[in-house]
Amino acid sequence: MSAPISALRQFFYRPWMLATLAALASAAVLLAASIAIALQQMKDSEMAQMNAQGERFLERLEQVFGQLREGVDELQAQPVRGCSPAMVSVLQQVGLGSRFIYEAAYVDANVACSNRGGARAFVPTRAPDIQGPTYSYWLNTTTEPNENLAALMLARGNFLVSTSRGHLTDVVDLPPGGSLLVVLDNGTRAIPVLGPPQAWPPTNGWPPPSQKSLIELQDRLVYRMPTRSPDYQLALIAPRASLPLRMNGMLWLLFPGSLLAACCIGWLVLQLIQQRRSMSSELQNALRRGELQVLYQPIFELDSRRCVGAEALVRWRRPDGSLTSPDLFIPLAENTGQIRQITDFVLQRVLEQLGQLLRSHRNLYISVNLAACDVMVPRIGSVAARLLALHRVAPSQIAFEVTERGLIDVVVARDNLQALRAVGHQVLIDDFGTGYCSLAYLQTLPVDCLKIDKAFIDALGHDAASSGVAPHIIRMAHDLHLRVIAEGIESEEQAVLLNSEGVNYGQGWLFAHPLNARQFAELVTRGRQPRRARINDEP
Ligand code: C2E
Ligand code: CA
Ligand code: CA
């Protein structure tokens, strides 16, 4: 690693630095999430406000139109026609009888009269905005800001009734600069009913293809509100930020809450790093004080039930007698790089403890687990060569197990594994099936044997989806002329089934637990199993 990179690594790999970075990163994420939630809530509240206004207006519109219809129906039903004083009195009666009718008028080709001005009546100058079979509707008959001028008008026969702008505005509290429009003719035309006139359509390509009711434009918000009538829709257009936006009280808590959570995360990271640091320094002491031990789990030929070798498994026995599982400290050692020391220690211990046994049983082998970093450099080959020469043991008696996860850089791994095989070591793929090794991938790797993971052996004979994995791996291995070892065999049925599927070798509690060196040597030389072999046996 180049000097600047390693300096950078050292700078960042400080507990306080990592904890601060974790706190800052989580604060950024949490604050961003809080802001996103806050904005969404504001948008929701904006929409709710617009919705409420639209609904109030719609309700009022229904009420107003209802009364206008009743009034014009009443006029149409009575017999008086023309502009006589009797008509003016009829018009005045209808006007007085209804809260929303501001003006009631009679108009024919010759005369016009109204309840308000006798012979003067307000007559629309344009065609109706909505033409129904019985009634004609005008939605905004004046643009003057006169509260008394007609805002809605309805006609039947010769009669016209209208309501004033004031009757509508008293229920709708439009935002400043906002307008309420009635949209007609499939969105092509809009008539402003309240508020200043607005350009229509509000954007190019109106109506937008999405069904969203709130459309955000650069400077305006357009809220479309469907009505019960297919003929018209309501649209509320308001300049952006004209609505009073209020943040939900809970949201204010999100910000300090996020900062607090970020501090907690930073603190947890700090604790975790310090714990890991202390565990890694404990492991260092353990290596120095000889607290690590190696056990051997025998591997059997399934046909003859003869022991052909063993897998070396490391154990950490603390001074208080408790055992720490390799599943806990091996991943940590892989991260800190201490795994190299452990691998060397296991190799050395294997040869020290079993050198003689291996020399007298030339077909016996011990397999040693390698971590990813052991596979990435050629170092382990030279360590093994030195120890094998010292103990006069053949390289073929030491096998190396690598997991699929350990093959991070396949090209580099392939060269190193090939070098190990070239001097006579066997190479095994451990936990096969749990990683992403495919058949094509496997073909390119220099390996002798596959170890099928215990999970697939457990599934054998069950209906589980994975029960077919082991037979598939076995067929695949045979096609590639690879040997197969089944791991974690716990029952006779599994052993028989695997043997019938063509698996030659197996290890598991059915045959033996991991044994200490003495027990393993006894098993090999006398073919005798210890009475009660447990994983935590004393060496
Ligand atoms: P692994 O290499 O897959 O080892 C097999 C594990 O399955 C061992 O657990 C073994 O004790 C356990 N086992 C064997 N037969 C049975 C069985 O019939 N039933 C059950 N339930 N379990 C069985 P162990 O010794 O706790 O090792 C756990 C893992 O730690 C190993 O998995 C290996 O990945 C790692 N490990 C152990 N020793 C070393 C080592 O020296 N170096 C490295 N790099 N990793 C090691
Ligand atoms: Ca293994
Ligand atoms: Ca395994």
Tab-separated table of N, CA and C in Angstrom, residues 115-241:
chain	number	residue	atom	x	y	z
A	115	ASN	N	-86.375	42.683	-10.352
A	115	ASN	CA	-86.835	42.978	-8.998
A	115	ASN	C	-86.109	44.189	-8.445
A	116	ARG	N	-84.941	44.523	-8.968
A	116	ARG	CA	-84.120	45.584	-8.399
A	116	ARG	C	-84.407	46.943	-9.036
A	117	GLY	N	-84.488	46.937	-10.337
A	117	GLY	CA	-84.547	48.261	-10.942
A	117	GLY	C	-85.750	48.485	-11.817
A	118	GLY	N	-86.841	47.776	-11.569
A	118	GLY	CA	-88.019	47.969	-12.403
A	118	GLY	C	-87.725	47.580	-13.833
A	119	ALA	N	-87.618	48.562	-14.720
A	119	ALA	CA	-87.458	48.257	-16.142
A	119	ALA	C	-86.004	47.933	-16.518
A	120	ARG	N	-85.050	48.041	-15.543
A	120	ARG	CA	-83.640	47.738	-15.864
A	120	ARG	C	-83.305	46.325	-15.394
A	121	ALA	N	-82.684	45.600	-16.275
A	121	ALA	CA	-82.279	44.249	-15.858
A	121	ALA	C	-80.891	43.976	-16.419
A	122	PHE	N	-80.128	43.167	-15.660
A	122	PHE	CA	-78.794	42.807	-16.157
A	122	PHE	C	-78.945	41.631	-17.127
A	123	VAL	N	-78.559	41.856	-18.393
A	123	VAL	CA	-78.751	40.812	-19.415
A	123	VAL	C	-77.376	40.339	-19.883
A	124	PRO	N	-77.098	39.012	-19.852
A	124	PRO	CA	-75.773	38.538	-20.291
A	124	PRO	C	-75.537	38.807	-21.768
A	125	THR	N	-74.308	39.164	-22.073
A	125	THR	CA	-74.010	39.516	-23.458
A	125	THR	C	-73.357	38.369	-24.217
A	126	ARG	N	-73.135	37.239	-23.520
A	126	ARG	CA	-72.503	36.126	-24.247
A	126	ARG	C	-73.354	34.875	-24.095
A	127	ALA	N	-73.043	33.893	-24.930
A	127	ALA	CA	-73.778	32.627	-24.893
A	127	ALA	C	-73.564	31.970	-23.532
A	128	PRO	N	-74.480	31.124	-23.063
A	128	PRO	CA	-74.307	30.493	-21.743
A	128	PRO	C	-73.030	29.675	-21.683
A	129	ASP	N	-72.433	29.632	-20.476
A	129	ASP	CA	-71.216	28.833	-20.301
A	129	ASP	C	-71.565	27.340	-20.287
A	130	ILE	N	-72.658	27.018	-19.670
A	130	ILE	CA	-73.120	25.635	-19.692
A	130	ILE	C	-74.555	25.658	-20.180
A	131	GLN	N	-74.824	24.874	-21.185
A	131	GLN	CA	-76.177	24.835	-21.716
A	131	GLN	C	-76.776	23.467	-21.432
A	132	GLY	N	-77.672	23.426	-20.445
A	132	GLY	CA	-78.327	22.153	-20.146
A	132	GLY	C	-79.643	22.060	-20.895
A	133	PRO	N	-80.358	20.938	-20.780
A	133	PRO	CA	-81.638	20.789	-21.494
A	133	PRO	C	-82.704	21.768	-20.982
A	134	THR	N	-82.645	22.119	-19.675
A	134	THR	CA	-83.681	23.005	-19.129
A	134	THR	C	-83.107	24.382	-18.808
A	135	TYR	N	-81.926	24.404	-18.256
A	135	TYR	CA	-81.367	25.671	-17.767
A	135	TYR	C	-80.119	26.059	-18.561
A	136	SER	N	-79.875	27.349	-18.591
A	136	SER	CA	-78.598	27.852	-19.142
A	136	SER	C	-77.857	28.518	-17.984
A	137	TYR	N	-76.525	28.299	-17.929
A	137	TYR	CA	-75.741	28.839	-16.812
A	137	TYR	C	-74.695	29.821	-17.330
A	138	TRP	N	-74.572	30.941	-16.597
A	138	TRP	CA	-73.436	31.845	-16.823
A	138	TRP	C	-72.654	31.869	-15.510
A	139	LEU	N	-71.368	31.673	-15.608
A	139	LEU	CA	-70.613	31.512	-14.367
A	139	LEU	C	-70.029	32.804	-13.841
A	140	ASN	N	-69.653	33.664	-14.701
A	140	ASN	CA	-69.110	34.936	-14.224
A	140	ASN	C	-69.508	35.986	-15.228
A	141	THR	N	-70.413	36.779	-14.828
A	141	THR	CA	-70.957	37.709	-15.807
A	141	THR	C	-70.303	39.074	-15.742
A	142	THR	N	-69.454	39.239	-14.759
A	142	THR	CA	-68.732	40.523	-14.701
A	142	THR	C	-67.360	40.300	-14.095
A	143	THR	N	-66.447	41.114	-14.524
A	143	THR	CA	-65.114	40.996	-13.936
A	143	THR	C	-64.856	42.136	-12.968
A	144	GLU	N	-65.868	43.003	-12.855
A	144	GLU	CA	-65.673	44.139	-11.944
A	144	GLU	C	-65.689	43.646	-10.494
A	145	PRO	N	-64.811	44.243	-9.675
A	145	PRO	CA	-64.763	43.747	-8.290
A	145	PRO	C	-65.896	44.294	-7.438
A	146	ASN	N	-67.061	44.313	-7.980
A	146	ASN	CA	-68.221	44.810	-7.231
A	146	ASN	C	-68.929	43.615	-6.606
A	147	GLU	N	-68.964	43.628	-5.282
A	147	GLU	CA	-69.521	42.479	-4.568
A	147	GLU	C	-70.994	42.251	-4.910
A	148	ASN	N	-71.657	43.296	-5.402
A	148	ASN	CA	-73.082	43.146	-5.666
A	148	ASN	C	-73.395	42.726	-7.091
A	149	LEU	N	-72.375	42.719	-7.908
A	149	LEU	CA	-72.657	42.374	-9.296
A	149	LEU	C	-72.803	40.854	-9.432
A	150	ALA	N	-73.525	40.494	-10.466
A	150	ALA	CA	-73.859	39.077	-10.610
A	150	ALA	C	-72.607	38.232	-10.825
A	151	ALA	N	-72.555	37.129	-10.131
A	151	ALA	CA	-71.426	36.217	-10.310
A	151	ALA	C	-71.899	34.942	-10.986
A	152	LEU	N	-73.095	34.506	-10.667
A	152	LEU	CA	-73.663	33.314	-11.282
A	152	LEU	C	-75.048	33.656	-11.780
A	153	MET	N	-75.354	33.179	-12.936
A	153	MET	CA	-76.669	33.497	-13.476
A	153	MET	C	-77.255	32.244	-14.099
A	154	LEU	N	-78.588	32.134	-13.986
A	154	LEU	CA	-79.242	30.948	-14.491
A	154	LEU	C	-80.485	31.393	-15.242
A	155	ALA	N	-80.768	30.799	-16.367
A	155	ALA	CA	-81.929	31.221	-17.148
A	155	ALA	C	-82.813	30.034	-17.497
A	156	ARG	N	-84.125	30.297	-17.462
A	156	ARG	CA	-85.066	29.296	-17.971
A	156	ARG	C	-86.178	30.075	-18.660
A	157	GLY	N	-86.435	29.761	-19.909
A	157	GLY	CA	-87.439	30.513	-20.669
A	157	GLY	C	-87.057	31.981	-20.698
A	158	ASN	N	-87.995	32.848	-20.282
A	158	ASN	CA	-87.715	34.283	-20.311
A	158	ASN	C	-87.185	34.791	-18.971
A	159	PHE	N	-86.977	33.888	-18.044
A	159	PHE	CA	-86.577	34.346	-16.709
A	159	PHE	C	-85.085	34.133	-16.452
A	160	LEU	N	-84.528	35.095	-15.747
A	160	LEU	CA	-83.102	35.047	-15.387
A	160	LEU	C	-83.008	35.253	-13.881
A	161	VAL	N	-82.226	34.453	-13.194
A	161	VAL	CA	-81.962	34.752	-11.779
A	161	VAL	C	-80.456	34.738	-11.581
A	162	SER	N	-79.969	35.596	-10.688
A	162	SER	CA	-78.515	35.610	-10.488
A	162	SER	C	-78.200	35.848	-9.017
A	163	THR	N	-77.001	35.448	-8.688
A	163	THR	CA	-76.528	35.680	-7.321
A	163	THR	C	-75.372	36.665	-7.383
A	164	SER	N	-75.083	37.283	-6.262
A	164	SER	CA	-74.016	38.280	-6.306
A	164	SER	C	-72.680	37.637	-5.947
A	165	ARG	N	-71.632	38.276	-6.321
A	165	ARG	CA	-70.267	37.821	-6.008
A	165	ARG	C	-70.087	37.637	-4.496
A	166	GLY	N	-70.718	38.538	-3.751
A	166	GLY	CA	-70.579	38.500	-2.286
A	166	GLY	C	-71.095	37.199	-1.691
A	167	HIS	N	-72.150	36.639	-2.324
A	167	HIS	CA	-72.694	35.384	-1.804
A	167	HIS	C	-71.708	34.229	-1.915
A	168	LEU	N	-70.817	34.347	-2.871
A	168	LEU	CA	-69.825	33.265	-3.031
A	168	LEU	C	-68.601	33.516	-2.167
A	169	THR	N	-68.184	34.789	-2.153
A	169	THR	CA	-66.932	35.062	-1.437
A	169	THR	C	-67.070	34.883	0.072
A	170	ASP	N	-68.288	34.966	0.590
A	170	ASP	CA	-68.389	34.870	2.046
A	170	ASP	C	-68.045	33.477	2.562
A	171	VAL	N	-68.019	32.476	1.678
A	171	VAL	CA	-67.625	31.144	2.180
A	171	VAL	C	-66.216	30.776	1.788
A	172	VAL	N	-65.684	31.383	0.754
A	172	VAL	CA	-64.358	30.958	0.290
A	172	VAL	C	-63.327	32.017	0.642
A	173	ASP	N	-62.386	31.593	1.444
A	173	ASP	CA	-61.339	32.495	1.877
A	173	ASP	C	-60.137	32.254	0.972
A	174	LEU	N	-60.162	32.874	-0.180
A	174	LEU	CA	-59.097	32.593	-1.157
A	174	LEU	C	-57.754	33.132	-0.681
A	175	PRO	N	-56.663	32.410	-0.959
A	175	PRO	CA	-55.349	32.963	-0.599
A	175	PRO	C	-55.087	34.219	-1.424
A	176	PRO	N	-54.256	35.148	-0.922
A	176	PRO	CA	-54.009	36.384	-1.681
A	176	PRO	C	-53.489	36.053	-3.079
A	177	GLY	N	-54.138	36.703	-4.052
A	177	GLY	CA	-53.695	36.473	-5.437
A	177	GLY	C	-54.254	35.200	-6.033
A	178	GLY	N	-55.036	34.444	-5.244
A	178	GLY	CA	-55.567	33.169	-5.733
A	178	GLY	C	-56.856	33.369	-6.506
A	179	SER	N	-57.156	32.433	-7.381
A	179	SER	CA	-58.386	32.513	-8.172
A	179	SER	C	-59.053	31.155	-8.196
A	180	LEU	N	-60.367	31.238	-8.259
A	180	LEU	CA	-61.124	30.012	-8.387
A	180	LEU	C	-61.745	30.015	-9.773
A	181	LEU	N	-61.555	28.913	-10.482
A	181	LEU	CA	-62.044	28.871	-11.857
A	181	LEU	C	-62.920	27.644	-12.047
A	182	VAL	N	-63.876	27.801	-12.928
A	182	VAL	CA	-64.650	26.630	-13.321
A	182	VAL	C	-64.138	26.236	-14.703
A	183	VAL	N	-63.723	24.975	-14.795
A	183	VAL	CA	-63.079	24.521	-16.026
A	183	VAL	C	-64.107	23.756	-16.842
A	184	LEU	N	-64.217	24.149	-18.099
A	184	LEU	CA	-65.248	23.556	-18.961
A	184	LEU	C	-64.622	22.910	-20.187
A	185	ASP	N	-65.465	22.268	-20.941
A	185	ASP	CA	-65.073	21.701	-22.244
A	185	ASP	C	-63.786	20.892	-22.155
A	186	ASN	N	-63.790	19.903	-21.278
A	186	ASN	CA	-62.635	19.002	-21.104
A	186	ASN	C	-61.335	19.737	-20.851
A	187	GLY	N	-61.408	20.774	-20.077
A	187	GLY	CA	-60.183	21.459	-19.666
A	187	GLY	C	-59.704	22.505	-20.657
A	188	THR	N	-60.419	22.712	-21.737
A	188	THR	CA	-59.904	23.662	-22.734
A	188	THR	C	-60.263	25.101	-22.383
A	189	ARG	N	-61.312	25.281	-21.529
A	189	ARG	CA	-61.774	26.638	-21.241
A	189	ARG	C	-61.963	26.755	-19.730
A	190	ALA	N	-61.610	27.917	-19.182
A	190	ALA	CA	-61.838	28.093	-17.747
A	190	ALA	C	-62.375	29.481	-17.501
A	191	ILE	N	-63.389	29.543	-16.650
A	191	ILE	CA	-63.967	30.856	-16.350
A	191	ILE	C	-63.649	31.193	-14.904
A	192	PRO	N	-62.970	32.348	-14.674
A	192	PRO	CA	-62.681	32.707	-13.289
A	192	PRO	C	-63.972	33.101	-12.580
A	193	VAL	N	-64.221	32.511	-11.447
A	193	VAL	CA	-65.438	32.833	-10.718
A	193	VAL	C	-65.103	33.791	-9.589
A	194	LEU	N	-63.969	33.564	-8.997
A	194	LEU	CA	-63.524	34.460	-7.933
A	194	LEU	C	-62.050	34.755	-8.149
A	195	GLY	N	-61.650	35.923	-7.743
A	195	GLY	CA	-60.231	36.260	-7.816
A	195	GLY	C	-59.859	36.811	-9.179
A	196	PRO	N	-58.599	37.252	-9.312
A	196	PRO	CA	-58.172	37.871	-10.571
A	196	PRO	C	-58.145	36.857	-11.715
A	197	PRO	N	-58.302	37.374	-12.964
A	197	PRO	CA	-58.262	36.449	-14.101
A	197	PRO	C	-56.904	35.758	-14.198
A	198	GLN	N	-56.927	34.539	-14.689
A	198	GLN	CA	-55.686	33.762	-14.798
A	198	GLN	C	-55.555	33.282	-16.230
A	199	ALA	N	-54.302	33.192	-16.682
A	199	ALA	CA	-54.083	32.666	-18.029
A	199	ALA	C	-54.505	31.203	-18.047
A	200	TRP	N	-55.177	30.824	-19.060
A	200	TRP	CA	-55.604	29.432	-19.171
A	200	TRP	C	-55.293	28.910	-20.559
A	201	PRO	N	-54.746	27.740	-20.754
A	201	PRO	CA	-54.352	26.766	-19.734
A	201	PRO	C	-53.122	27.221	-18.956
A	202	PRO	N	-52.977	26.745	-17.721
A	202	PRO	CA	-51.866	27.226	-16.886
A	202	PRO	C	-50.496	26.763	-17.385
A	203	THR	N	-50.448	25.654	-18.120
A	203	THR	CA	-49.170	25.210	-18.697
A	203	THR	C	-49.458	24.694	-20.088
A	204	ASN	N	-48.376	24.469	-20.817
A	204	ASN	CA	-48.541	23.818	-22.113
A	204	ASN	C	-48.933	22.374	-21.852
A	205	GLY	N	-49.674	21.808	-22.775
A	205	GLY	CA	-50.041	20.403	-22.658
A	205	GLY	C	-51.038	20.158	-21.545
A	206	TRP	N	-51.961	21.088	-21.372
A	206	TRP	CA	-53.008	20.906	-20.359
A	206	TRP	C	-54.171	20.130	-20.966
A	207	PRO	N	-54.877	19.237	-20.301
A	207	PRO	CA	-54.613	18.792	-18.937
A	207	PRO	C	-53.447	17.813	-18.884
A	208	PRO	N	-52.684	17.849	-17.769
A	208	PRO	CA	-51.529	16.942	-17.663
A	208	PRO	C	-51.992	15.483	-17.630
A	209	PRO	N	-51.161	14.580	-18.137
A	209	PRO	CA	-51.578	13.173	-18.197
A	209	PRO	C	-51.776	12.555	-16.805
A	210	SER	N	-51.040	13.068	-15.796
A	210	SER	CA	-51.160	12.431	-14.480
A	210	SER	C	-52.494	12.813	-13.845
A	211	GLN	N	-52.952	11.936	-12.959
A	211	GLN	CA	-54.237	12.171	-12.294
A	211	GLN	C	-54.056	12.994	-11.017
A	212	LYS	N	-52.818	13.432	-10.772
A	212	LYS	CA	-52.552	14.152	-9.518
A	212	LYS	C	-53.431	15.397	-9.420
A	213	SER	N	-53.949	15.662	-8.220
A	213	SER	CA	-54.821	16.822	-8.140
A	213	SER	C	-54.022	18.112	-7.918
A	214	LEU	N	-52.842	18.003	-7.282
A	214	LEU	CA	-52.056	19.214	-7.062
A	214	LEU	C	-50.913	19.275	-8.076
A	215	ILE	N	-50.914	20.302	-8.869
A	215	ILE	CA	-49.851	20.428	-9.871
A	215	ILE	C	-49.005	21.633	-9.482
A	216	GLU	N	-47.696	21.362	-9.343
A	216	GLU	CA	-46.817	22.443	-8.895
A	216	GLU	C	-46.138	23.068	-10.102
A	217	LEU	N	-46.424	24.316	-10.332
A	217	LEU	CA	-45.722	25.031	-11.390
A	217	LEU	C	-44.663	25.886	-10.714
A	218	GLN	N	-43.846	26.529	-11.561
A	218	GLN	CA	-42.729	27.266	-10.980
A	218	GLN	C	-43.194	28.354	-9.994
A	219	ASP	N	-44.230	29.079	-10.395
A	219	ASP	CA	-44.651	30.198	-9.555
A	219	ASP	C	-46.045	30.022	-8.977
A	220	ARG	N	-46.740	28.960	-9.407
A	220	ARG	CA	-48.121	28.795	-8.945
A	220	ARG	C	-48.399	27.345	-8.589
A	221	LEU	N	-49.435	27.183	-7.812
A	221	LEU	CA	-49.930	25.836	-7.537
A	221	LEU	C	-51.312	25.754	-8.164
A	222	VAL	N	-51.563	24.678	-8.872
A	222	VAL	CA	-52.886	24.507	-9.472
A	222	VAL	C	-53.506	23.276	-8.832
A	223	TYR	N	-54.659	23.486	-8.259
A	223	TYR	CA	-55.329	22.368	-7.612
A	223	TYR	C	-56.602	22.058	-8.384
A	224	ARG	N	-56.666	20.827	-8.905
A	224	ARG	CA	-57.847	20.442	-9.691
A	224	ARG	C	-58.787	19.668	-8.784
A	225	MET	N	-60.039	20.075	-8.831
A	225	MET	CA	-60.978	19.375	-7.978
A	225	MET	C	-62.124	18.849	-8.829
A	226	PRO	N	-62.241	17.542	-8.896
A	226	PRO	CA	-63.335	17.014	-9.718
A	226	PRO	C	-64.681	17.289	-9.051
A	227	THR	N	-65.701	17.485	-9.835
A	227	THR	CA	-67.036	17.706	-9.278
A	227	THR	C	-67.909	16.512	-9.645
A	228	ARG	N	-69.116	16.505	-9.108
A	228	ARG	CA	-70.000	15.387	-9.438
A	228	ARG	C	-70.471	15.478	-10.888
A	229	SER	N	-70.402	16.661	-11.439
A	229	SER	CA	-70.863	16.822	-12.822
A	229	SER	C	-69.706	16.553	-13.790
A	230	PRO	N	-69.949	15.740	-14.824
A	230	PRO	CA	-68.858	15.490	-15.786
A	230	PRO	C	-68.585	16.725	-16.638
A	231	ASP	N	-69.523	17.743	-16.610
A	231	ASP	CA	-69.381	18.886	-17.508
A	231	ASP	C	-68.347	19.905	-17.037
A	232	TYR	N	-68.127	19.969	-15.744
A	232	TYR	CA	-67.170	20.984	-15.285
A	232	TYR	C	-66.349	20.493	-14.092
A	233	GLN	N	-65.197	21.122	-13.942
A	233	GLN	CA	-64.281	20.849	-12.829
A	233	GLN	C	-63.990	22.175	-12.152
A	234	LEU	N	-63.472	22.114	-10.939
A	234	LEU	CA	-63.052	23.359	-10.309
A	234	LEU	C	-61.531	23.403	-10.300
A	235	ALA	N	-60.974	24.570	-10.478
A	235	ALA	CA	-59.522	24.695	-10.356
A	235	ALA	C	-59.218	25.895	-9.466
A	236	LEU	N	-58.317	25.660	-8.538
A	236	LEU	CA	-57.906	26.744	-7.651
A	236	LEU	C	-56.451	27.041	-7.991
A	237	ILE	N	-56.190	28.285	-8.364
A	237	ILE	CA	-54.808	28.638	-8.708
A	237	ILE	C	-54.319	29.627	-7.660
A	238	ALA	N	-53.194	29.296	-7.046
A	238	ALA	CA	-52.669	30.201	-6.015
A	238	ALA	C	-51.185	30.405	-6.249
A	239	PRO	N	-50.699	31.648	-6.068
A	239	PRO	CA	-49.255	31.845	-6.165
A	239	PRO	C	-48.568	31.008	-5.089
A	240	ARG	N	-47.384	30.522	-5.401
A	240	ARG	CA	-46.688	29.662	-4.424
A	240	ARG	C	-46.411	30.445	-3.150
A	241	ALA	N	-46.462	29.710	-2.054
A	241	ALA	CA	-46.152	30.267	-0.733
A	241	ALA	C	-47.136	31.333	-0.298
